Amino acid sequence: MTVAAGADRGSFRHIALFYHSPQEYLDYLVPYVADAVAAGLPILVAVPEPNLSLLRNALPAGAAESANLSDMTQVGRNPAHILGGVLGAFAARHPSGPVRMVAEPVWSGRSKLEYPACVQHEALVNEAFTARDLAMLCPYDATHLDSDILVDAEITHPSLGHCGHPERISPGFAPDAAWERYNEPLPSSATAASYTLRRLTDLAGARQFSAKYARWFGFAAADVADLQLVVNELASNSLQHGRGPCTLLLWEAGDQLICQVRDAGRLTDRLAGRRPLISDYHHGCGLFVVNATADLVRIHTAASGTTVQAHLRMRKSA
Amino acid sequence: MRAYRADRSGEFGHIGWEYRDPGEFLLRAAEYVADGLNLDQRVGYVGADDPATMRAALAAAGLGTDAREVHVKTVPEHFLFQGGVVDAERMTERYAAAAVAAVADGYSGLRIAIDVTPVVRTPAQRDAQAALEFLGDRRISTLPVAVMCGYNVAELGDAAAGLLCLHPAAGPSSVPFQLYAQPAGRNAIALAGTLDAASEPLFLTTLQRVLPLLSHDTLEIDARELEFVGHRQLCLLDRYCAAHGRTALLRSDRAVVHRLVNLLEFANVRIETTG
């Protein structure tokens, strides 16, 4: 399969590329990136190492410097931040004209906790870039990833690419169903510490409670400050947009501290926190800040209420 | 009570003091004035009653015969008004002149306890007093002056916080944040405490009151004592600066503040590292 950098101008294309070897990876992507650079198109490549180095080294002279290359394990460690903080931000910097992207959000090292957020990310990409002249290739390692993952990729991508075959329409494309399937309840821990907030003046107490809890485990001051920011933003959102009080739950799991905020409201805007920041404060961007700060953010929302769960990797204080 | 810029010895400085019972404030004022007498300062007390009653009350509150040393004034005697509200600019100069006169007369400085409640009963009065608190604080910060401003929260309610937060130090309970002039810079303020959604309305009111008093040069904000700020309050600062054609330069040692400013890519708020 080949994907011309300038093909299908004026329409959004979201293509899952199934590769079976490093050579196939390069066969797909080198021409795609090089053609985009040659055509003067803005192109973003956000893929995990070692694929990033493999691609960088294979690109023709000058192409690697012209393309925007990022290690997805860094910029996209939290799948919920990829859309707003990485892909959307790049698209927003190029608001007119065609844009090209290569985004690989799923790799073998993704945890079971992270994976549902990856699928939801892929599902929401279709909603986020509607009507943009933007083509996005999402490579999937068909050799090492579970077959369930490859099936999910077919559901979240309207177009599929396989080596040696023409690009085809995905017969199972159903991104809303994929998003809903991974809108899973998020149980808390039996060991969680709990704090209830009823009004905005409880925010200070919640931050102090969180800091005290984290310090009890000996976590570093800088990470405790991040936790306080996350707690503040999530609880502020709940109190201002949810219904009634909200509950903060904290528990420690290895080197992570997990923070849950539960309220009785329903989050109807699935792209909340996933839009790039532009000069529009009306939507608020508390979830964007949380997505940028935490290592993983999961959300479950239903008629009965919403739970936002943020995972923060914590370092011990020296 | 926190004091970030105020003279930590307590000799000079600008303190906001909230009270619910006038007798409670009188006791605190008597202590405050007694400290001034021990420091050889010219001392004064300003309140709503007639001078003889106030002097007797100060004596009964603990000053005893020392109450005779206190320059007791009524509100109309002490304040200069314009259109029914305090005249901030003229009052600022009156404080400065009084401080200079006290030193010329052999005192080590000037100390006044004022029950400000009678002059801040309406929104317009509070706006004018806010200007006096800010401009007066900046003017006296380099003079040998100690001022304690009392606000009756039982009478003023939440409106008192909008005036208490303009003091470098406030007590006996804390206000969520404090915003006051920085003497080191002509267009600089300090921001201390915590800013979150609960204190956002107060922050907006304070910006509305203070920013017009500053020049259009880059506004330096020393936020090194700002213990917490949420993203929405930084957005508010940026939006308010944009609406008034200002640029703010934030100083903070906190990584979270740096990350927020860099992440949100403000057009009107920049961040500077401090050593």
XYZ file of C-alpha atoms in Angstrom:
593
model
C 0.000 0.000 0.000
C 1.138 3.490 -0.629
C -0.385 6.619 0.736
C 0.367 9.737 -1.226
C 1.066 12.703 0.994
C -1.192 14.962 -1.008
C -4.005 12.512 -1.647
C -7.667 13.260 -0.975
C -7.228 16.904 -0.166
C -9.957 18.454 1.868
C -11.032 15.360 3.796
C -9.956 13.793 7.026
C -8.317 10.390 6.685
C -7.528 8.099 9.578
C -5.733 4.965 8.558
C -4.574 2.004 10.636
C -1.375 0.581 9.150
C -0.663 -3.023 10.072
C 3.048 -3.777 9.755
C 4.770 -7.095 10.361
C 8.435 -6.138 10.442
C 10.741 -3.141 10.781
C 11.245 -3.246 7.025
C 7.513 -3.008 6.372
C 7.391 -0.140 8.862
C 9.975 1.748 6.860
C 8.436 0.799 3.539
C 5.217 2.452 4.645
C 6.441 5.441 6.467
C 9.632 6.655 4.824
C 7.920 7.591 1.543
C 4.973 9.071 3.409
C 7.139 11.347 5.516
C 9.582 12.174 2.745
C 6.783 13.010 0.288
C 5.096 15.282 2.814
C 8.355 17.106 3.476
C 9.047 17.391 -0.253
C 5.557 18.808 -0.777
C 6.170 21.361 1.968
C 3.401 19.961 4.142
C 3.590 20.148 7.921
C 4.102 16.622 9.208
C 4.162 15.297 12.746
C 5.593 11.895 13.614
C 4.842 10.673 17.141
C 5.918 7.056 17.475
C 7.610 5.085 20.260
C 11.245 4.145 20.432
C 12.894 2.185 18.918
C 10.639 2.855 15.925
C 11.384 6.562 16.123
C 15.137 6.066 15.727
C 14.597 3.468 13.042
C 12.538 5.920 11.029
C 14.765 8.906 11.685
C 17.818 7.027 10.438
C 16.046 5.838 7.314
C 14.693 9.196 6.190
C 16.499 10.978 3.351
C 18.843 13.810 4.218
C 16.926 16.825 5.471
C 13.602 15.071 5.916
C 14.153 14.174 9.565
C 15.002 17.779 10.344
C 11.937 19.112 8.536
C 9.471 16.683 10.062
C 8.406 17.082 13.682
C 9.557 13.880 15.365
C 8.518 12.923 18.908
C 8.867 9.888 21.109
C 5.296 8.809 21.817
C 6.343 7.054 25.029
C 7.179 10.524 26.333
C 4.686 12.934 24.774
C 1.900 10.376 24.721
C 2.570 8.448 27.904
C -0.922 9.453 28.956
C -3.144 8.381 26.026
C -5.731 10.998 26.993
C -3.179 13.740 26.323
C -2.232 12.648 22.802
C -5.212 14.206 21.094
C -5.173 17.641 22.713
C -1.539 18.015 23.704
C 0.215 16.427 20.742
C -1.917 15.916 17.620
C -4.450 18.683 18.158
C -1.765 21.145 19.191
C 0.158 20.454 15.984
C -2.979 20.777 13.855
C -3.855 24.035 15.614
C -0.451 25.447 14.700
C -1.320 24.776 11.062
C -4.962 25.814 10.937
C -5.215 26.095 7.167
C -3.961 23.788 4.460
C -3.224 20.087 4.568
C -1.506 18.459 7.551
C 0.033 15.020 7.802
C 0.602 12.900 10.883
C 1.980 9.537 11.908
C 0.762 8.552 15.365
C 1.467 5.220 17.040
C -0.342 5.244 20.391
C -0.256 1.487 21.025
C 2.859 -0.590 21.504
C 3.734 -3.819 23.259
C 4.683 -2.110 26.483
C 1.308 -0.443 26.993
C -0.262 -1.667 30.224
C -3.759 -3.119 30.570
C -4.744 0.031 32.396
C -3.470 2.278 29.628
C -4.883 0.313 26.715
C -8.602 1.235 27.115
C -7.561 4.894 27.090
C -5.655 4.261 23.840
C -8.747 2.824 22.152
C -10.880 5.717 23.342
C -8.229 8.087 22.003
C -8.311 6.428 18.590
C -12.119 6.535 18.560
C -12.185 10.247 19.394
C -9.622 11.148 16.725
C -12.420 10.674 14.170
C -14.582 13.214 15.987
C -11.816 15.714 16.683
C -10.581 16.228 13.147
C -13.794 16.053 11.163
C -13.646 18.368 8.156
C -9.910 18.970 8.509
C -7.641 18.378 5.515
C -5.589 16.005 7.572
C -4.281 12.492 6.998
C -3.177 10.405 9.959
C -1.442 7.062 9.733
C -1.503 4.938 12.874
C 0.991 2.047 12.691
C 0.078 -1.172 14.547
C 2.623 -3.908 15.062
C 0.679 -6.861 13.679
C 3.404 -9.294 14.724
C 3.625 -8.531 18.429
C 0.310 -6.964 19.439
C -2.595 -9.190 20.527
C -5.184 -9.951 17.890
C -7.850 -8.192 20.009
C -5.868 -5.008 19.709
C -5.741 -5.316 15.937
C -9.495 -5.855 15.850
C -10.007 -2.738 17.950
C -7.839 -0.813 15.486
C -10.168 -1.887 12.672
C -13.126 -0.609 14.675
C -11.592 2.789 15.403
C -10.165 3.481 11.943
C -12.283 4.075 8.848
C -9.424 2.955 6.573
C -7.006 0.053 6.843
C -3.642 -0.541 5.264
C -1.738 -3.803 4.872
C 1.568 -4.390 3.151
C 1.126 -5.364 -0.462
C -2.584 -4.577 -0.511
C -4.478 -1.473 -1.496
C -5.895 0.674 1.249
C -9.429 -0.460 2.046
C -12.414 0.732 3.968
C -12.820 -0.829 7.393
C -16.073 -2.826 7.390
C -16.170 -2.854 11.189
C -15.619 0.871 11.650
C -17.708 1.840 14.697
C -15.769 4.321 16.832
C -18.664 5.196 19.124
C -19.160 1.552 20.002
C -15.435 1.209 20.723
C -15.461 4.269 22.939
C -18.483 2.970 24.826
C -17.042 -0.509 25.275
C -14.016 0.956 27.042
C -16.089 3.366 29.078
C -15.549 0.923 31.902
C -16.427 1.360 35.565
C -13.348 2.283 37.568
C -13.368 0.532 40.922
C -11.521 2.138 43.792
C -9.248 0.376 46.226
C -10.348 -1.025 49.569
C -7.402 0.842 51.062
C -8.349 4.217 49.554
C -8.415 7.290 51.747
C -11.520 9.375 51.196
C -12.338 13.083 51.398
C -15.711 14.600 50.539
C -16.031 18.080 49.058
C -19.353 19.892 49.192
C -18.386 23.398 48.198
C -15.501 25.272 46.608
C -14.157 26.333 49.976
C -13.401 22.630 50.604
C -10.738 22.698 47.864
C -8.025 23.927 50.223
C -8.794 21.090 52.633
C -8.706 18.545 49.812
C -5.299 19.790 48.691
C -3.967 19.617 52.242
C -5.440 16.135 52.690
C -3.779 14.968 49.466
C -0.413 16.429 50.388
C -0.511 14.871 53.835
C -1.422 11.492 52.357
C 1.376 11.615 49.765
C 3.961 12.783 52.279
C 3.008 9.877 54.533
C 4.386 7.600 51.818
C 7.515 9.734 51.551
C 6.879 11.048 48.064
C 8.941 13.968 46.748
C 7.703 17.530 47.188
C 7.544 18.232 43.445
C 5.312 15.197 42.876
C 3.145 16.148 45.837
C 2.641 19.565 44.215
C 1.541 17.834 40.989
C -0.908 15.735 42.962
C -2.364 18.838 44.583
C -2.815 20.431 41.161
C -4.578 17.342 39.810
C -6.825 17.098 42.868
C -7.679 20.771 42.673
C -8.533 20.709 38.975
C -10.616 17.532 39.133
C -12.502 18.556 42.254
C -13.081 22.082 40.912
C -14.561 20.570 37.738
C -16.784 18.247 39.729
C -18.079 20.943 42.030
C -18.668 23.401 39.194
C -20.049 21.039 36.556
C -21.184 17.933 38.441
C -24.251 17.602 40.568
C -23.800 17.991 44.285
C -20.757 16.993 46.296
C -17.822 14.992 45.014
C -15.646 12.383 46.632
C -11.873 12.278 46.415
C -10.234 8.880 46.810
C -6.497 8.318 47.032
C -4.508 5.155 47.167
C -0.962 4.069 46.607
C -0.015 1.308 44.178
C 3.704 0.687 43.965
C 5.388 3.799 42.666
C 2.048 5.304 41.679
C -0.459 7.339 43.532
C -3.962 7.007 42.172
C -6.456 9.796 42.551
C -10.136 9.349 41.843
C -12.783 12.040 41.883
C -16.397 10.894 41.743
C -19.536 12.939 41.327
C -23.159 12.448 40.347
C -22.979 14.330 37.041
C -22.592 12.918 33.556
C -19.741 14.073 31.316
C -21.454 14.623 27.991
C -18.511 16.204 26.180
C -16.274 13.296 25.227
C -13.605 15.675 23.927
C -13.319 17.532 27.224
C -9.619 17.913 28.014
C -8.677 16.678 24.543
C -8.940 19.903 22.589
C -5.801 21.893 21.893
C -5.491 25.055 23.897
C -6.404 28.074 21.886
C -7.502 31.475 23.052
C -10.833 30.184 24.240
C -11.246 29.920 27.962
C -14.963 29.325 27.795
C -14.610 25.579 27.758
C -12.163 25.631 30.646
C -9.175 23.402 30.451
C -8.933 21.707 33.837
C -9.017 18.252 32.300
C -6.404 19.303 29.755
C -4.122 20.334 32.626
C -4.769 17.031 34.387
C -4.064 15.098 31.185
C -0.794 16.980 30.755
C 0.257 16.402 34.362
C -0.765 12.809 35.077
C 0.799 9.690 33.599
C -2.575 8.151 32.874
C -6.131 9.468 33.052
C -9.180 7.243 32.741
C -12.791 8.371 32.808
C -15.993 6.465 33.319
C -19.212 8.363 32.825
C -22.803 7.173 32.997
C -26.209 8.418 34.069
C -25.337 7.444 37.623
C -22.251 9.648 37.756
C -18.714 10.279 36.561
C -15.404 8.988 37.854
C -12.107 10.485 36.740
C -9.046 8.508 37.716
C -5.553 9.973 37.449
C -2.377 7.963 37.934
C 0.790 9.760 38.963
C 4.189 8.138 39.121
C 5.719 9.373 42.348
C 9.350 9.621 43.339
C 10.477 9.150 46.896
C 11.893 12.243 48.544
C 15.655 12.211 48.938
C -1.168 35.672 60.347
C 1.443 35.866 57.661
C 3.760 38.728 56.914
C 5.707 38.570 53.691
C 6.952 42.056 53.190
C 5.941 43.614 56.463
C 8.647 44.400 58.949
C 8.803 41.130 60.865
C 9.899 42.887 64.018
C 6.434 44.402 64.118
C 7.907 47.886 64.390
C 6.490 49.053 61.079
C 4.132 47.616 58.511
C 0.556 47.519 57.303
C -1.820 45.054 58.885
C -5.441 44.261 58.156
C -7.414 43.049 61.156
C -10.862 41.511 61.034
C -13.139 41.516 64.055
C -16.720 40.686 64.947
C -17.024 42.546 68.214
C -15.877 46.186 68.503
C -14.633 45.460 72.008
C -12.410 42.776 70.570
C -10.859 45.260 68.135
C -10.384 47.803 70.891
C -8.370 45.284 72.910
C -6.189 44.522 69.897
C -5.822 48.228 69.111
C -4.776 48.970 72.682
C -2.039 46.344 72.437
C -0.947 47.705 69.086
C -0.802 51.262 70.354
C 1.033 50.169 73.522
C 3.713 48.569 71.335
C 4.074 51.906 69.557
C 4.488 53.788 72.809
C 7.224 51.369 73.850
C 8.942 52.033 70.512
C 8.766 55.817 71.002
C 6.396 56.173 68.088
C 3.713 58.814 67.753
C 0.534 56.816 68.197
C -3.010 57.392 67.059
C -6.411 55.785 67.118
C -9.297 56.460 64.739
C -12.841 55.286 65.359
C -16.513 56.135 65.044
C -17.190 57.418 68.605
C -16.391 60.781 70.094
C -12.747 61.180 71.167
C -13.373 61.192 74.918
C -15.330 57.946 74.749
C -12.684 56.302 72.594
C -9.853 57.424 74.859
C -11.672 56.079 77.898
C -12.301 52.807 76.094
C -8.606 52.490 75.179
C -7.661 53.123 78.802
C -10.108 50.454 79.947
C -8.831 48.069 77.257
C -5.415 48.024 78.891
C -3.667 51.288 78.098
C -4.544 52.898 81.410
C -3.079 56.345 81.794
C -1.014 55.845 78.646
C -4.238 56.463 76.734
C -3.535 60.164 77.250
C -0.555 59.835 74.862
C -2.783 58.616 72.030
C -3.880 61.037 69.311
C -7.515 60.041 69.136
C -9.482 61.185 66.092
C -12.937 60.698 64.747
C -13.480 59.374 61.259
C -14.311 62.806 59.767
C -11.207 64.296 61.411
C -8.897 61.599 60.100
C -10.119 60.907 56.589
C -10.225 63.179 53.554
C -13.271 62.575 51.383
C -14.264 63.318 47.857
C -17.829 62.688 46.775
C -18.663 60.638 49.854
C -15.713 58.257 49.548
C -12.168 58.471 50.854
C -9.777 60.433 48.689
C -7.051 57.831 48.270
C -4.380 60.051 46.756
C -4.693 62.872 49.268
C -4.913 60.438 52.161
C -1.781 58.689 50.970
C 0.116 61.966 51.100
C -1.430 62.788 54.464
C 0.003 59.564 55.918
C 3.410 60.290 54.443
C 3.423 63.846 55.778
C 2.334 62.661 59.213
C 5.190 60.166 59.303
C 7.730 62.817 58.364
C 6.287 65.179 60.962
C 6.439 62.515 63.679
C 10.126 61.939 63.025
C 10.759 65.711 62.892
C 9.115 65.953 66.292
C 11.513 63.405 67.750
C 9.465 60.216 67.516
C 10.855 57.044 65.986
C 7.884 56.800 63.658
C 4.119 56.863 63.345
C 1.646 54.172 64.427
C -2.115 54.297 63.942
C -4.916 51.857 64.642
C -7.984 52.639 62.546
C -11.453 51.167 62.608
C -12.095 51.565 58.896
C -15.586 50.042 58.971
C -17.495 53.370 58.973
C -15.989 54.435 55.624
C -16.522 51.174 53.690
C -20.239 50.526 54.009
C -21.082 50.929 50.311
C -19.465 49.352 47.221
C -18.237 52.755 46.041
C -16.696 53.423 49.453
C -14.985 50.040 49.389
C -13.565 50.668 45.918
C -12.107 53.970 47.112
C -10.736 52.439 50.312
C -9.195 49.629 48.270
C -7.299 52.251 46.298
C -6.146 53.834 49.565
C -5.069 50.473 50.971
C -3.000 49.745 47.870
C -1.564 53.202 47.206
C -1.110 53.964 50.887
C 0.673 50.682 51.459
C 3.063 51.447 48.621
C 3.671 54.986 49.905
C 4.320 54.072 53.545
C 6.347 50.959 52.819
C 9.553 53.011 52.821
C 8.549 55.248 55.718
C 8.618 54.571 59.483
C 4.894 53.870 59.627
C 2.816 51.141 61.258
C -0.890 51.023 60.431
C -3.498 48.536 61.543
C -6.802 48.686 59.637
C -9.761 47.109 61.412
C -12.757 45.731 59.522
C -15.926 44.533 61.189
C -16.815 41.336 59.332
C -20.055 40.988 61.277
C -21.193 44.168 59.565
C -19.343 43.974 56.214
C -19.599 40.241 55.590
C -17.634 38.844 52.648
C -16.854 42.369 51.429
C -14.277 42.712 54.197
C -12.042 40.109 52.530
C -11.650 42.372 49.492
C -9.965 44.962 51.715
C -8.133 42.642 54.089
C -6.405 40.913 51.150
C -4.738 44.202 50.201
C -2.537 44.113 53.311
C 0.891 42.451 53.409
C -0.250 40.873 56.663
C -3.744 40.087 57.860
C -5.181 38.576 60.979
C -6.302 37.034 63.199
C -7.552 34.486 60.667
C -5.974 34.345 57.251
C -7.414 35.556 53.972
C -7.035 33.170 50.990
C -4.540 35.387 49.226
C -2.860 38.738 49.592
C -2.078 41.215 46.841
C -0.068 44.302 47.675
C 2.441 46.729 46.213
C 6.108 45.910 46.004
C 8.281 48.816 47.094
C 11.213 47.634 45.026
C 9.452 48.211 41.718
C 7.294 51.089 40.610
C 4.978 48.773 38.737
C 5.215 45.648 40.821
C 2.956 43.730 43.141
C 3.284 40.705 45.375
C 0.825 37.857 45.338
C 0.817 35.446 48.282
C -1.346 32.697 49.707
C -3.550 30.418 47.606
C -5.707 31.051 44.565
C -8.364 28.546 43.606
C -11.966 28.477 42.422
C -13.214 29.489 45.861
C -11.165 32.679 45.897
C -11.600 33.465 42.190
C -14.387 36.052 42.596
C -12.290 37.874 45.187
C -9.264 37.715 42.911
C -11.248 39.236 40.049
C -12.555 42.038 42.264
C -9.023 42.720 43.468
C -7.626 42.848 39.937
C -10.408 45.203 38.921
C -9.530 47.491 41.798
C -5.756 47.374 41.628
C -4.738 47.155 37.984
C -6.107 50.608 37.092
C -3.805 52.017 39.780
C -0.730 50.674 38.027
C 1.052 51.909 34.937
C 0.887 50.211 31.553
C 4.484 49.044 31.808
C 5.031 45.343 32.264
C 3.515 44.395 35.604
C 5.947 42.421 37.727
C 4.184 39.977 40.028
C 6.294 38.473 42.778
C 4.495 35.170 43.324
C 7.219 33.458 45.307
C 4.913 33.275 48.314
C 1.964 32.087 46.234
C 1.590 28.590 47.611
C -0.994 27.388 45.124
C -2.722 28.628 41.994
C -5.141 26.748 39.758
C -5.125 27.070 36.002
C -8.363 29.035 35.880
C -6.987 31.805 38.057
C -3.951 32.159 35.796
C -6.343 32.246 32.832
C -8.258 34.978 34.623
C -5.093 37.004 35.104
C -4.182 36.567 31.449
C -7.664 37.477 30.273
C -7.829 40.513 32.529
C -4.412 41.683 31.362
C -5.497 41.216 27.742
C -8.665 43.198 28.264
C -6.663 46.107 29.698
C -3.682 45.988 27.369
C -1.241 44.799 30.010
C 1.519 42.256 30.193
C 2.415 40.503 33.433
C 5.731 38.935 34.344
C 5.303 36.305 37.030
C 8.085 35.333 39.391
C 7.792 31.981 41.128
C 10.056 29.219 42.367
C 7.329 26.611 42.051
C 7.633 24.090 39.248
C 3.864 23.720 39.016
C 3.406 27.425 38.311
C 6.082 27.327 35.626
C 4.517 24.272 34.033
C 1.059 25.801 34.031
C 2.225 29.040 32.444
C 4.242 27.195 29.826
C 1.471 24.690 29.146
C -1.279 27.254 28.787
C 0.820 29.482 26.496
C -0.619 32.751 27.693
C -0.433 35.788 25.480
C -0.197 38.273 28.352
C 1.384 36.408 31.249
C 4.997 35.313 31.141
C 7.058 33.563 33.781
C 10.551 34.370 34.980
C 12.755 32.124 37.011
C 14.242 33.359 40.238
C 17.555 32.433 41.671
